[in-house]
mmCIF file of C-alpha atoms and ligand atoms in Angstrom:
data_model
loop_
_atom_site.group_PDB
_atom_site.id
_atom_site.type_symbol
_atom_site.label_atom_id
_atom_site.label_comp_id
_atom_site.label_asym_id
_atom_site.label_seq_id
_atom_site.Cartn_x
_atom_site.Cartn_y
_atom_site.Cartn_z
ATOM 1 C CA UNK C 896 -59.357 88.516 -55.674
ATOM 2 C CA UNK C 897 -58.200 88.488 -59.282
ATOM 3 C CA UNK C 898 -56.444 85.411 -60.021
ATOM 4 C CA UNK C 899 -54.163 86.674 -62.664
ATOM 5 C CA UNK C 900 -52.792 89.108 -60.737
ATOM 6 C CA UNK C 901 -52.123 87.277 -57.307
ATOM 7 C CA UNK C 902 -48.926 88.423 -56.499
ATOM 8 C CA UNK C 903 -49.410 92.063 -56.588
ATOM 9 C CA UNK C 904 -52.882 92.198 -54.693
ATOM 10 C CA UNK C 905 -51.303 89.700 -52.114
ATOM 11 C CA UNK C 906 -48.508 92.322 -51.697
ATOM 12 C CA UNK C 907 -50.771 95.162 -50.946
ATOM 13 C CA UNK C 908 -52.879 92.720 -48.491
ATOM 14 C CA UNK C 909 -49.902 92.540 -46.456
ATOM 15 C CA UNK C 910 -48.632 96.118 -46.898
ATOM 16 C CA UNK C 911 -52.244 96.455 -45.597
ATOM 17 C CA UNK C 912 -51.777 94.510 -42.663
ATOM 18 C CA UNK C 913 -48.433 95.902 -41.771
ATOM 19 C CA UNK C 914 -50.103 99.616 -41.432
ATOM 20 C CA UNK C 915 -53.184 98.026 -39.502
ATOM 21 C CA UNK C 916 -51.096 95.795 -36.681
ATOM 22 C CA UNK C 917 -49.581 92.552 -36.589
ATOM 23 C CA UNK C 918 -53.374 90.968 -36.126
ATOM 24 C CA UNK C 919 -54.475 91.897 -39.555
ATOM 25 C CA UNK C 920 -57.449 93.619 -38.072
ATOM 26 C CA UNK C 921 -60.155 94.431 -40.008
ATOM 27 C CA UNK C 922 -58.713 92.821 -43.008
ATOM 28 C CA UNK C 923 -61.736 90.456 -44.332
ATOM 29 C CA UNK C 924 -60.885 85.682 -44.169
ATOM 30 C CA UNK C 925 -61.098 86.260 -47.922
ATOM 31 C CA UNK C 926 -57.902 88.834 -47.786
ATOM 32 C CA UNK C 927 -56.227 86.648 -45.472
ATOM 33 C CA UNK C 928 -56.752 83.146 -47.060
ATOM 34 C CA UNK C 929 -55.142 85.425 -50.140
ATOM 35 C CA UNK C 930 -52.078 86.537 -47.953
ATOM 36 C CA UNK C 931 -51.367 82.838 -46.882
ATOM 37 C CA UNK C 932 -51.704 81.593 -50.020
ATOM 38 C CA UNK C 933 -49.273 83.561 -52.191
ATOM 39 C CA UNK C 934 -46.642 83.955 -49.644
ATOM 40 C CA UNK C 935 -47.109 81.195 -47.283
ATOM 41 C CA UNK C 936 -44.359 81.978 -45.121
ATOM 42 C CA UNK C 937 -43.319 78.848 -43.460
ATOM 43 C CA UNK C 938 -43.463 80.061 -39.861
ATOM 44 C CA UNK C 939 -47.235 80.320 -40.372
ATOM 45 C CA UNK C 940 -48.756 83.714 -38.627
ATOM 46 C CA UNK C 941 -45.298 84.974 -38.215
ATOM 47 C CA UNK C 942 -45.408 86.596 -41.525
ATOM 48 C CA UNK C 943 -46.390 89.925 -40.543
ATOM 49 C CA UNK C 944 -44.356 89.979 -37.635
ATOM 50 C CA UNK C 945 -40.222 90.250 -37.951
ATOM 51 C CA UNK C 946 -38.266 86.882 -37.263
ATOM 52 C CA UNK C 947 -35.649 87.021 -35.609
ATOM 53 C CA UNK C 948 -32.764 88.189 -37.078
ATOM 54 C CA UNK C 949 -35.242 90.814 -38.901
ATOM 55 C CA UNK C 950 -35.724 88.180 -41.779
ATOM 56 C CA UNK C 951 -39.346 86.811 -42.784
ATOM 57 C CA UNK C 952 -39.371 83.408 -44.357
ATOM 58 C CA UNK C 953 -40.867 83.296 -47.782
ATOM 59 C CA UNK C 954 -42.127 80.648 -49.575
ATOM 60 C CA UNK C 955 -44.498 80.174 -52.642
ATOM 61 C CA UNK C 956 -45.226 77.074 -51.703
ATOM 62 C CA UNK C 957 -45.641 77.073 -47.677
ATOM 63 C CA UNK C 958 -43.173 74.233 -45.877
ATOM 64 C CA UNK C 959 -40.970 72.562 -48.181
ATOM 65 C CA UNK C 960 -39.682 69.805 -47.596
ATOM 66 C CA UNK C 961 -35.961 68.722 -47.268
ATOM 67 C CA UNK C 962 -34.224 67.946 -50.484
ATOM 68 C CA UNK C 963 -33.658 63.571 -51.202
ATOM 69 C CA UNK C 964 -30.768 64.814 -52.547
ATOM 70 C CA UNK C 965 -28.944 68.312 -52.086
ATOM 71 C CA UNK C 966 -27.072 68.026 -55.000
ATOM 72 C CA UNK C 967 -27.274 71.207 -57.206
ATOM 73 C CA UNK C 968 -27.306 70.297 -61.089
ATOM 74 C CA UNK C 969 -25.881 72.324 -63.804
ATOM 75 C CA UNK C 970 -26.376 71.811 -66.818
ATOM 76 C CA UNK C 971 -28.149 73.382 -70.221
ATOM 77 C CA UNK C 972 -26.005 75.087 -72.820
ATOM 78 C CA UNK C 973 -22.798 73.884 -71.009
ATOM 79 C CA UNK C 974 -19.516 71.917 -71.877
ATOM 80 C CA UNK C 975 -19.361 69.627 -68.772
ATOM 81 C CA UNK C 976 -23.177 69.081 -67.215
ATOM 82 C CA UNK C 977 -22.425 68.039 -63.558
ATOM 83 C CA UNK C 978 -24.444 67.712 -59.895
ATOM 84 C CA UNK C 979 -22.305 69.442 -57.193
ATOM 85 C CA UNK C 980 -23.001 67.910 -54.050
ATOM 86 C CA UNK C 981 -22.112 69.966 -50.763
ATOM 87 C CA UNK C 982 -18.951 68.530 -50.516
ATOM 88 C CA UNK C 983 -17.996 69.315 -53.912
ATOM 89 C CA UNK C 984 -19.585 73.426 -53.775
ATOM 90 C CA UNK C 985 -17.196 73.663 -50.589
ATOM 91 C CA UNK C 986 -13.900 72.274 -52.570
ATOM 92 C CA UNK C 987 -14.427 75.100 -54.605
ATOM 93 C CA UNK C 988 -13.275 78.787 -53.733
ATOM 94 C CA UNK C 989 -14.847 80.391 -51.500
ATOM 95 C CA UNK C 990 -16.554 84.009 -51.510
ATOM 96 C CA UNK C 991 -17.803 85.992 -48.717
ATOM 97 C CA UNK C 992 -20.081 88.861 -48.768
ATOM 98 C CA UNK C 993 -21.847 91.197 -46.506
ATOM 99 C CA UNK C 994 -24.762 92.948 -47.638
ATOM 100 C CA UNK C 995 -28.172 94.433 -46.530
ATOM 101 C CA UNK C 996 -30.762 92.240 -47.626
ATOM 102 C CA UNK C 997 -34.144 93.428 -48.799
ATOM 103 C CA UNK C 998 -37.687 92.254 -49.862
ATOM 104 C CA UNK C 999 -39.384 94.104 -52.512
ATOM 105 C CA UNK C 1000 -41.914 94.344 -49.758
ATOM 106 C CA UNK C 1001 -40.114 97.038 -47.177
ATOM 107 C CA UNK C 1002 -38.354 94.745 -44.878
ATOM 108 C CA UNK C 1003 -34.072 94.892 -45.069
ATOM 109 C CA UNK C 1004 -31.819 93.191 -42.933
ATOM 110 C CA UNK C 1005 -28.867 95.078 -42.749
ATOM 111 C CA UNK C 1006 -25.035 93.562 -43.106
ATOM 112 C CA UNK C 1007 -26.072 89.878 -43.735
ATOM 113 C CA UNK C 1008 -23.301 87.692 -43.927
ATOM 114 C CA UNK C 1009 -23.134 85.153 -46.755
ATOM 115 C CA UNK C 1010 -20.404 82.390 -47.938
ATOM 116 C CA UNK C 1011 -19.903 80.306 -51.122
ATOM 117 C CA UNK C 1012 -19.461 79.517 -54.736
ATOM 118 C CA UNK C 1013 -19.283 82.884 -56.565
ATOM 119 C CA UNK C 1014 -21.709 81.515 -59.792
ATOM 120 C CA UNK C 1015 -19.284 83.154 -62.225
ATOM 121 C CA UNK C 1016 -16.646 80.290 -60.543
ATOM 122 C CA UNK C 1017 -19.713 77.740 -60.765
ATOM 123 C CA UNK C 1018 -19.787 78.533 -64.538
ATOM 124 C CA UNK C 1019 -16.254 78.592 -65.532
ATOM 125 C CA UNK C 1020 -16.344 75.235 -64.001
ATOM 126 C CA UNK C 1021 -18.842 73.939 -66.094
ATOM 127 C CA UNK C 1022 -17.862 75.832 -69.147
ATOM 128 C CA UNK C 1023 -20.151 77.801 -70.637
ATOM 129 C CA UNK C 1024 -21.484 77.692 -74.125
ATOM 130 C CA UNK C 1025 -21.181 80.884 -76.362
ATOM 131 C CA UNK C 1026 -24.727 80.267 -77.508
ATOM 132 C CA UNK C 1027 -26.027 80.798 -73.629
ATOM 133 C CA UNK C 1028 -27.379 84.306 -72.868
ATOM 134 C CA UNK C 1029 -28.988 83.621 -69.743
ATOM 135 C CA UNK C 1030 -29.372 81.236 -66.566
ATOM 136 C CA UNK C 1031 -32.406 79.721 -65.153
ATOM 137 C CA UNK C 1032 -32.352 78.559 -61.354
ATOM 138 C CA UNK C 1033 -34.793 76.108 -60.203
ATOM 139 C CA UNK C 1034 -35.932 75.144 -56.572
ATOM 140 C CA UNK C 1035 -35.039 71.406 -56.329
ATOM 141 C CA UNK C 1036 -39.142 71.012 -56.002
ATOM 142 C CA UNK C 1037 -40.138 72.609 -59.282
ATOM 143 C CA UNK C 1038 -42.093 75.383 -57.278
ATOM 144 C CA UNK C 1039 -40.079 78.720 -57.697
ATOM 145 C CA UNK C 1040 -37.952 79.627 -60.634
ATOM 146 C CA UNK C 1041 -36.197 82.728 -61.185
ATOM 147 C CA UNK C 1042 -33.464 84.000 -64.261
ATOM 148 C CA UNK C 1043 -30.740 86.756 -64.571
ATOM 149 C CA UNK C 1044 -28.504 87.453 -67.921
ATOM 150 C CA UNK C 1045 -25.175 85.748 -68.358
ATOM 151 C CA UNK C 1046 -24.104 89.139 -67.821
ATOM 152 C CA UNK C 1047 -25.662 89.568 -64.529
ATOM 153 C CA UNK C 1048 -24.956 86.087 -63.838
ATOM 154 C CA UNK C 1049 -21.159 86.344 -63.775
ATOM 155 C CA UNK C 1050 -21.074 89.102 -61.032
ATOM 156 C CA UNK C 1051 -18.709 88.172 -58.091
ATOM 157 C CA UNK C 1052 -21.902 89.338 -55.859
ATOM 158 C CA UNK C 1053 -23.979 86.481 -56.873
ATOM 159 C CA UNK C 1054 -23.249 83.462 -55.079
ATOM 160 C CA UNK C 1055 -24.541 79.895 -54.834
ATOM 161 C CA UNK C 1056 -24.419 80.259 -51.310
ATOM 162 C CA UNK C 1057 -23.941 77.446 -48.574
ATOM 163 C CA UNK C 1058 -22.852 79.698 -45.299
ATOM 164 C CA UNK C 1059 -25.288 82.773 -44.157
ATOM 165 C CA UNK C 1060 -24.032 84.357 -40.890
ATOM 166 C CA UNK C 1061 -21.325 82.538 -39.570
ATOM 167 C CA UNK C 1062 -23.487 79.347 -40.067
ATOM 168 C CA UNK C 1063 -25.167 76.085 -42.684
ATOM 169 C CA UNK C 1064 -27.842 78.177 -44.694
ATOM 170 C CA UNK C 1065 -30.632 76.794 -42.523
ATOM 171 C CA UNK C 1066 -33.466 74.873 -44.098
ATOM 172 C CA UNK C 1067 -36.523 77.829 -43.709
ATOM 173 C CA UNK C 1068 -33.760 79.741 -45.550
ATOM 174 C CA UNK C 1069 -33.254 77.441 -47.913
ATOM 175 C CA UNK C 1070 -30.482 75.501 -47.171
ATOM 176 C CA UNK C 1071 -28.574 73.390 -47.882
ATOM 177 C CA UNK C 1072 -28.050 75.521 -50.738
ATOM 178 C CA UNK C 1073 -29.768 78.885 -52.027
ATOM 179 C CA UNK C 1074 -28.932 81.440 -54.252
ATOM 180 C CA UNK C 1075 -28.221 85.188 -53.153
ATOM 181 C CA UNK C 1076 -28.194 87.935 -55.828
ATOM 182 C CA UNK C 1077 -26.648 90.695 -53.540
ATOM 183 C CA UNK C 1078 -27.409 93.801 -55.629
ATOM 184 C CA UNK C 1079 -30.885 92.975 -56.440
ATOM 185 C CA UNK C 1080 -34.359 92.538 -54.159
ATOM 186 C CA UNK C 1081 -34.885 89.287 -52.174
ATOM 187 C CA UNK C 1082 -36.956 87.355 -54.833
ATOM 188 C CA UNK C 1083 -33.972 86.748 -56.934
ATOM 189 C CA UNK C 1084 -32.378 84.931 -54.154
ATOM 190 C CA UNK C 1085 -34.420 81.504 -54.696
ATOM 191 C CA UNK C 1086 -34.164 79.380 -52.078
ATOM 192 C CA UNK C 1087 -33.762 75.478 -52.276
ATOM 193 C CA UNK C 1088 -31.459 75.442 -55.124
ATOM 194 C CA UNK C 1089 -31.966 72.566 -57.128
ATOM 195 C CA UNK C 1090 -30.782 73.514 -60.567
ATOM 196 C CA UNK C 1091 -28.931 75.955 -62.473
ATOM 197 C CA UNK C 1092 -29.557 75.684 -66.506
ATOM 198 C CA UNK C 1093 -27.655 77.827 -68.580
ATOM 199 C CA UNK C 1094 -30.261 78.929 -71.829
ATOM 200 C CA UNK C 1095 -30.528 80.819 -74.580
ATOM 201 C CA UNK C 1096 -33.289 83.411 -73.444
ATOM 202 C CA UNK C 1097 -34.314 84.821 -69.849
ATOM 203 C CA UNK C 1098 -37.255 83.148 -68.777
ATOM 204 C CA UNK C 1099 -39.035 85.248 -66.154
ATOM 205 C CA UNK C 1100 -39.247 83.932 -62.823
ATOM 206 C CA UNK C 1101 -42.351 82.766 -60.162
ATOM 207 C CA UNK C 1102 -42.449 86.573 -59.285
ATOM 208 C CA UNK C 1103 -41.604 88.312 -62.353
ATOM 209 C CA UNK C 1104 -44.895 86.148 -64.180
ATOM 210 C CA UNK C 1105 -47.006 88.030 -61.236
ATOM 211 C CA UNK C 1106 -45.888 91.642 -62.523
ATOM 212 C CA UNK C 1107 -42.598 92.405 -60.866
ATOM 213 C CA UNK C 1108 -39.434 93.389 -62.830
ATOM 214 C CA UNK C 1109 -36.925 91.301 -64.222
ATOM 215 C CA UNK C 1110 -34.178 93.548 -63.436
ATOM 216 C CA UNK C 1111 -34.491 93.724 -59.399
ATOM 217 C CA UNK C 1112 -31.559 96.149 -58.664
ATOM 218 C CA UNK C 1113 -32.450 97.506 -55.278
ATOM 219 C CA UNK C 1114 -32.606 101.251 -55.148
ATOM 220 C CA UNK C 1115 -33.895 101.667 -59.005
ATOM 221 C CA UNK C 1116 -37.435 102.409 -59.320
ATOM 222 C CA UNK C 1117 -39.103 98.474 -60.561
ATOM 223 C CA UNK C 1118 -41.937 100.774 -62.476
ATOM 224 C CA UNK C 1119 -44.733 99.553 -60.573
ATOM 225 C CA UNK C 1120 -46.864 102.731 -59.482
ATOM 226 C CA UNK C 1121 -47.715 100.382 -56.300
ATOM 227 C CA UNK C 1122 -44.259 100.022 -55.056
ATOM 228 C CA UNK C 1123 -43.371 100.906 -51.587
ATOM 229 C CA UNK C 1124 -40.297 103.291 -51.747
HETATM 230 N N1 MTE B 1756 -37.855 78.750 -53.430
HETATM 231 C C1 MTE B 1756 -38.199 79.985 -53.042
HETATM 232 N N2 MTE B 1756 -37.241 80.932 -52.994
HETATM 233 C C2 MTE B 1756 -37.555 82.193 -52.595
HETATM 234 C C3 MTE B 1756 -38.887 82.551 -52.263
HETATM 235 C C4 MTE B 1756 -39.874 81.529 -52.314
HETATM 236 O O1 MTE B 1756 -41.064 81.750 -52.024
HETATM 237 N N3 MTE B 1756 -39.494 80.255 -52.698
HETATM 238 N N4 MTE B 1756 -39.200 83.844 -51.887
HETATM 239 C C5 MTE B 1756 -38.243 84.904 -52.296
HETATM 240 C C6 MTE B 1756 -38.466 86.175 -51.622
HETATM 241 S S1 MTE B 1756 -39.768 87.122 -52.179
HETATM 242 C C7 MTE B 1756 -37.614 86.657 -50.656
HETATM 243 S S2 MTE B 1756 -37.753 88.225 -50.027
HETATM 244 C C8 MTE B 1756 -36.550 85.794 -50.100
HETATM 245 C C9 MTE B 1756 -36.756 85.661 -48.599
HETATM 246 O O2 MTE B 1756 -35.710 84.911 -48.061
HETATM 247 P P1 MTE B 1756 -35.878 84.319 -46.595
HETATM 248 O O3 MTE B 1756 -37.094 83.439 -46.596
HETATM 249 O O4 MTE B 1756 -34.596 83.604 -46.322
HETATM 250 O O5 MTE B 1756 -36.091 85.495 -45.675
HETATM 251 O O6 MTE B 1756 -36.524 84.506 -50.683
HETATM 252 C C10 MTE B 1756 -36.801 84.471 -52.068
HETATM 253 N N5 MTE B 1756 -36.568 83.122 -52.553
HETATM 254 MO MO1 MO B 1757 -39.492 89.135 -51.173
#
């Protein structure tokens, strides 16, 4: 396995797997170490299988811990830097959504319901500075980034979202508190939200430095001759 490019040949290991069976026959310990390695869904062999609910859980990192503190900073090129607790995300407006969700991979989970902050809300209340162009989310343990443009960033369908079907955004989920990008593919939605930093460039995300686009809109061709339509 070439180490550069990771993400991409751990993609097509599991694409592999889906079209031989849930067991990942035939596919070689090497392939498989490879598969649990880049996507290391928490619930362990259960990520060639659908959870329930149709969703897989995806994570970079395998478990992750709960956050010390769920506070979500943010801060960067903004007027009034500030840490929004739970509490204070639901004194804010709220926004609902419902939208299909879908992995870059194949998988969709149709009409998911989501609640929270819309982030263009989040950044009028922080006051953005004209010099920012772009926003940079962090999980709160350093190990997945990801970015949109200011522009993207103030759509009403991007939410820092605290409520996903009726319920707390559960932990495997990322909860308390995880972003959802509606309109674009599932890696833009980083779970664990940490930190939101407002900057003056895009700075490409955990799956964007492995080859995927930077512009995720679901239903536009990402460019990669690999891509499962
Ligand atoms: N922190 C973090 N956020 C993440 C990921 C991850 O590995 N770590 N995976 C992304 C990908 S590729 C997808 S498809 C969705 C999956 O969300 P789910 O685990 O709630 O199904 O989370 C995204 N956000
Ligand atoms: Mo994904």
């Amino acid at each position: 396995m070439d180490e550069e490019r990771g993400a991409p040949v751990g993609r097509r290991v599991v694409l592999a797997m889906l079209g031989l069976g849930a067991a990942g026959v035939a596919v070689g310990a090497t392939a498989q170490r490879e598969v649990t390695r880049v996507f290391s869904p928490v619930n362990g062999l259960g990520d060639v299988l659908p959870a329930v609910g149709g969703f897989r859980f995806y994570s970079v990192v395998g478990t992750v811990r709960a956050p010390r503190d769920p506070r979500v900073r943010v801060d960067g090129l903004v007027a009034r830097p500030h840490g929004y607790s739970p509490g204070e995300l639901a004194a804010l407006p709220q926004t609902r959504l419902r939208r299909d969700f879908q992995c870059v991979t194949g998988w969709r989970v149709p009409h998911v319901e989501w609640a929270g902050v819309a982030l263009p809300d989040l950044l009028d209340a922080v006051g953005v500075s004209p010099r920012a162009r772009a926003v940079r989310f962090h999980s709160f343990d350093g190990a997945y980034t990801e970015s949109l443009t200011l522009e993207q960033a103030r759509r009403r369908d991007v939410l820092v979202a605290t409520s996903m079907q009726g319920g707390p955004v559960g932990h495997d989920h990322g909860g308390p508190v995880r972003l959802l990008v509606a309109p674009m593919y599932g890696y833009k939605s980083l779970k664990w939200l940490g930190r939101i930093e407002l900057t003056e460039t895009v700075h490409p995300g955990y799956w964007e430095e492995r080859g995927y686009d930077v512009d995720a809109w679901v239903g536009r061709s990402n460019g990669r001759d690999d891509a499962p339509t």
